[in-house]
Every structure is written in structure tokens, then in C-alpha cells.
Short mmCIF file of C-alpha atoms in Angstrom, two decimals:
data_model
loop_
_atom_site.label_atom_id
_atom_site.label_comp_id
_atom_site.label_asym_id
_atom_site.label_seq_id
_atom_site.Cartn_x
_atom_site.Cartn_y
_atom_site.Cartn_z
CA UNK A 109 84.83 68.66 76.91
CA UNK A 110 82.29 71.28 77.89
CA UNK A 111 84.32 74.36 78.81
CA UNK A 112 81.46 75.88 80.85
CA UNK A 113 81.22 72.75 82.95
CA UNK A 114 85.00 72.73 83.45
CA UNK A 115 84.95 76.40 84.47
CA UNK A 116 82.22 75.69 87.02
CA UNK A 117 84.16 72.75 88.45
CA UNK A 118 87.37 74.83 88.61
CA UNK A 119 85.45 77.55 90.43
CA UNK A 120 84.62 74.97 93.09
CA UNK A 121 88.31 74.17 93.45
CA UNK A 122 89.15 77.85 93.83
CA UNK A 123 86.38 78.36 96.40
CA UNK A 124 87.44 75.36 98.50
CA UNK A 125 91.11 76.39 98.19
CA UNK A 126 90.25 79.74 99.70
CA UNK A 127 88.39 78.01 102.55
CA UNK A 128 91.38 75.73 103.15
CA UNK A 129 93.76 78.69 103.27
CA UNK A 130 91.50 80.51 105.75
CA UNK A 131 91.45 77.45 108.02
CA UNK A 132 95.23 77.04 107.73
CA UNK A 133 95.86 80.69 108.62
CA UNK A 134 93.65 80.36 111.68
CA UNK A 135 95.39 77.09 112.65
CA UNK A 136 98.79 78.70 112.25
CA UNK A 137 97.82 81.56 114.58
CA UNK A 138 96.31 79.20 117.14
CA UNK A 139 99.32 76.87 117.13
CA UNK A 140 101.68 79.81 117.62
CA UNK A 141 99.25 81.29 120.14
CA UNK A 142 99.82 84.83 119.06
CA UNK A 143 97.72 87.43 117.30
CA UNK A 144 100.94 88.50 115.56
CA UNK A 145 101.11 85.21 113.64
CA UNK A 146 98.80 87.00 111.13
CA UNK A 147 101.73 89.24 110.19
CA UNK A 148 103.72 86.18 109.10
CA UNK A 149 101.00 83.96 107.67
CA UNK A 150 99.82 86.65 105.27
CA UNK A 151 103.01 86.04 103.29
CA UNK A 152 102.89 82.23 103.30
CA UNK A 153 101.58 79.94 100.59
CA UNK A 154 99.16 77.16 101.49
CA UNK A 155 101.93 74.58 101.10
CA UNK A 156 104.24 76.50 103.42
CA UNK A 157 101.49 76.96 106.00
CA UNK A 158 100.76 73.23 105.95
CA UNK A 159 104.44 72.41 106.45
CA UNK A 160 104.82 75.00 109.23
CA UNK A 161 101.67 73.79 111.00
CA UNK A 162 103.00 70.21 110.81
CA UNK A 163 106.35 71.25 112.28
CA UNK A 164 104.78 73.31 115.04
CA UNK A 165 102.34 70.49 115.89
CA UNK A 166 105.17 67.93 116.17
CA UNK A 167 107.00 70.16 118.67
CA UNK A 168 103.96 71.56 120.51
CA UNK A 169 104.25 70.41 124.12
CA UNK A 170 100.66 71.27 125.11
CA UNK A 171 98.97 68.96 122.61
CA UNK A 172 98.32 65.37 123.79
CA UNK A 173 99.79 62.63 121.59
CA UNK A 174 96.43 61.34 120.30
CA UNK A 175 95.28 64.84 119.33
CA UNK A 176 98.66 65.52 117.77
CA UNK A 177 98.27 62.43 115.59
CA UNK A 178 94.77 63.51 114.55
CA UNK A 179 95.91 66.99 113.64
CA UNK A 180 98.96 65.69 111.75
CA UNK A 181 96.73 63.30 109.78
CA UNK A 182 94.42 66.20 108.89
CA UNK A 183 97.39 68.33 107.79
CA UNK A 184 98.67 65.44 105.68
CA UNK A 185 95.28 65.32 103.96
CA UNK A 186 95.62 69.08 103.36
CA UNK A 187 99.01 68.53 101.78
CA UNK A 188 97.66 65.87 99.45
CA UNK A 189 94.55 67.86 98.53
CA UNK A 190 96.63 70.99 97.91
CA UNK A 191 98.97 69.03 95.62
CA UNK A 192 96.01 67.78 93.61
CA UNK A 193 94.63 71.32 93.55
CA UNK A 194 97.87 72.64 92.11
CA UNK A 195 97.91 70.03 89.35
CA UNK A 196 94.27 70.64 88.42
CA UNK A 197 94.57 74.42 88.40
CA UNK A 198 97.89 74.58 86.57
CA UNK A 199 97.02 71.85 84.06
CA UNK A 200 93.56 73.28 83.24
CA UNK A 201 94.86 75.51 80.46
CA UNK A 202 95.64 72.42 78.38
CA UNK A 203 92.06 71.33 77.67
CA UNK A 204 92.73 68.94 74.85
CA UNK A 205 91.49 65.36 74.55
CA UNK A 206 93.68 62.94 76.46
CA UNK A 207 97.02 63.51 78.11
CA UNK A 208 99.34 65.91 76.34
CA UNK A 209 103.01 66.66 76.50
CA UNK A 210 103.63 70.39 76.63
CA UNK A 211 106.98 72.13 76.34
CA UNK A 212 107.37 75.05 78.73
CA UNK A 213 109.84 77.59 77.42
CA UNK A 214 111.95 79.30 80.01
CA UNK A 215 114.60 81.93 79.73
CA UNK A 216 117.44 79.42 80.25
CA UNK A 217 116.04 76.14 79.01
CA UNK A 218 112.94 74.28 77.96
CA UNK A 219 111.38 71.33 79.65
CA UNK A 220 108.66 68.89 78.79
CA UNK A 221 105.77 68.51 81.22
CA UNK A 222 103.06 65.87 81.09
CA UNK A 223 99.68 67.53 81.52
CA UNK A 224 96.74 65.33 82.41
CA UNK A 225 93.38 66.60 81.27
CA UNK A 226 90.65 65.86 83.81
CA UNK A 227 86.92 65.63 83.47
CA UNK A 228 84.73 68.12 85.36
CA UNK A 229 83.71 65.28 87.69
CA UNK A 230 87.38 64.63 88.54
CA UNK A 231 87.89 68.34 89.16
CA UNK A 232 84.86 68.39 91.49
CA UNK A 233 86.44 65.53 93.45
CA UNK A 234 89.48 67.72 94.04
CA UNK A 235 87.21 70.47 95.41
CA UNK A 236 85.58 67.90 97.71
CA UNK A 237 88.99 66.72 98.97
CA UNK A 238 89.99 70.30 99.75
CA UNK A 239 86.76 70.86 101.69
CA UNK A 240 87.14 67.57 103.58
CA UNK A 241 90.77 68.33 104.48
CA UNK A 242 89.87 71.80 105.76
CA UNK A 243 86.99 70.37 107.81
CA UNK A 244 89.30 67.73 109.31
CA UNK A 245 91.75 70.45 110.39
CA UNK A 246 88.90 72.47 111.92
CA UNK A 247 87.67 69.43 113.85
CA UNK A 248 91.17 68.53 115.08
CA UNK A 249 91.91 72.12 116.13
CA UNK A 250 88.58 72.34 117.97
CA UNK A 251 89.40 69.11 119.81
CA UNK A 252 92.76 70.55 120.90
CA UNK A 253 92.00 74.22 121.57
CA UNK A 254 88.23 74.40 122.02
CA UNK A 255 85.49 76.02 119.92
CA UNK A 256 87.03 79.50 119.73
CA UNK A 257 90.46 78.42 118.49
CA UNK A 258 90.03 80.28 115.21
CA UNK A 259 89.61 83.73 116.77
CA UNK A 260 93.32 84.35 117.45
CA UNK A 261 94.08 85.11 113.81
CA UNK A 262 91.36 87.76 113.65
CA UNK A 263 92.34 89.55 116.85
CA UNK A 264 95.03 91.76 115.33
CA UNK A 265 92.87 92.43 112.28
CA UNK A 266 90.04 93.63 114.53
CA UNK A 267 92.36 95.81 116.61
CA UNK A 268 93.84 97.48 113.53
CA UNK A 269 90.58 97.65 111.61
CA UNK A 270 92.13 96.14 108.48
CA UNK A 271 93.76 93.02 107.12
CA UNK A 272 97.43 92.79 108.07
CA UNK A 273 98.44 91.24 104.77
CA UNK A 274 96.87 94.04 102.72
CA UNK A 275 99.54 96.55 103.69
CA UNK A 276 102.62 94.44 103.01
CA UNK A 277 104.76 96.24 100.48
CA UNK A 278 107.55 97.28 102.78
CA UNK A 279 105.57 100.37 103.77
CA UNK A 280 103.79 101.52 106.85
CA UNK A 281 99.98 101.53 106.44
CA UNK A 282 99.85 105.32 106.81
CA UNK A 283 102.29 106.00 103.93
#
């Protein structure tokens, strides 16, 4: 396997993962309808944001049923793409021919994990799935909330002049 080609393909996965997270953070803020959602979402993983967006969507009383179904389908695609992303990124360190069984040593016990080595083309497909899932969420959110739905998450950031998540360490920003 060409390591340079694999690195390039993995870079695409990382890039599209960042795009997906950005879309999910904006969706989370819009679904909650508060600029202060940015304070919470800065601490959430992509998987948690997907789950929270799904739960909020199911209970959101202002979203028509057809649009709710469309958004839930898009979030399900995000969940699946993010799961594939995790496997590709975390399995990439085992670049040996074929599938390999790796023993992960922990402090309390060891466990065997099957690691599947993927071709760069397969890794690129994961990047494409991430991009498609993020685009589906954007389209569904636009259908529900209009073209400026993604501005709510940036409102607090603009007012403060900085990213809310950057100062989370249990301190005030001026300390």
C-alpha cells in the first residue's frame, strides 16, 4: 500500500469530518434556537451531537412531520458516516496487508480487536459519505428553518469576538 496515497485519502476524511462537525454544531444551535447552544456544543463529540439533534428533532413541535422525517434520515446518514469515519481513522495505524488481529493492552486487561485495512479508494468513499451526510443535513435544515438557519451558532461568537469553546477550562476568559 502506498502510504502517501493513504495519507492523502485520510486527509480527505479529516477535512470532511470537520465540515460535518461544523454543520452539526450549527444544526444543534438552530434546533435549540439559542445562541447559547454554542456553549454546550463546544464540548460535544460528533456522535453526541448527532444523537442530541435526533432527540431534539423528534420532540420539536415546530417542524412538520415530512421535514422531521427528512432531517432524521439525514442525521441517520451522519451517524453511519461518522461510524465509518471512526473505524477508518482508528484502524489506519495498522497498515499491513489484509485484516489483522491486534491486541490492545490496557491497564486492567487486554482485548483483541479486528482491524480492517482499507485501500485509499475505500477511505475516499468514507470522505464522500461524510460530505454527503453533511450536505443532506444542510438541505434539511434549510427546508425547515430557511437559508439563514446556520447563523444562530455564530451569533454568540460574534458578540464575544472569540470562539466560546476556546476558553473552556473551567476559567473565565479574562483569567
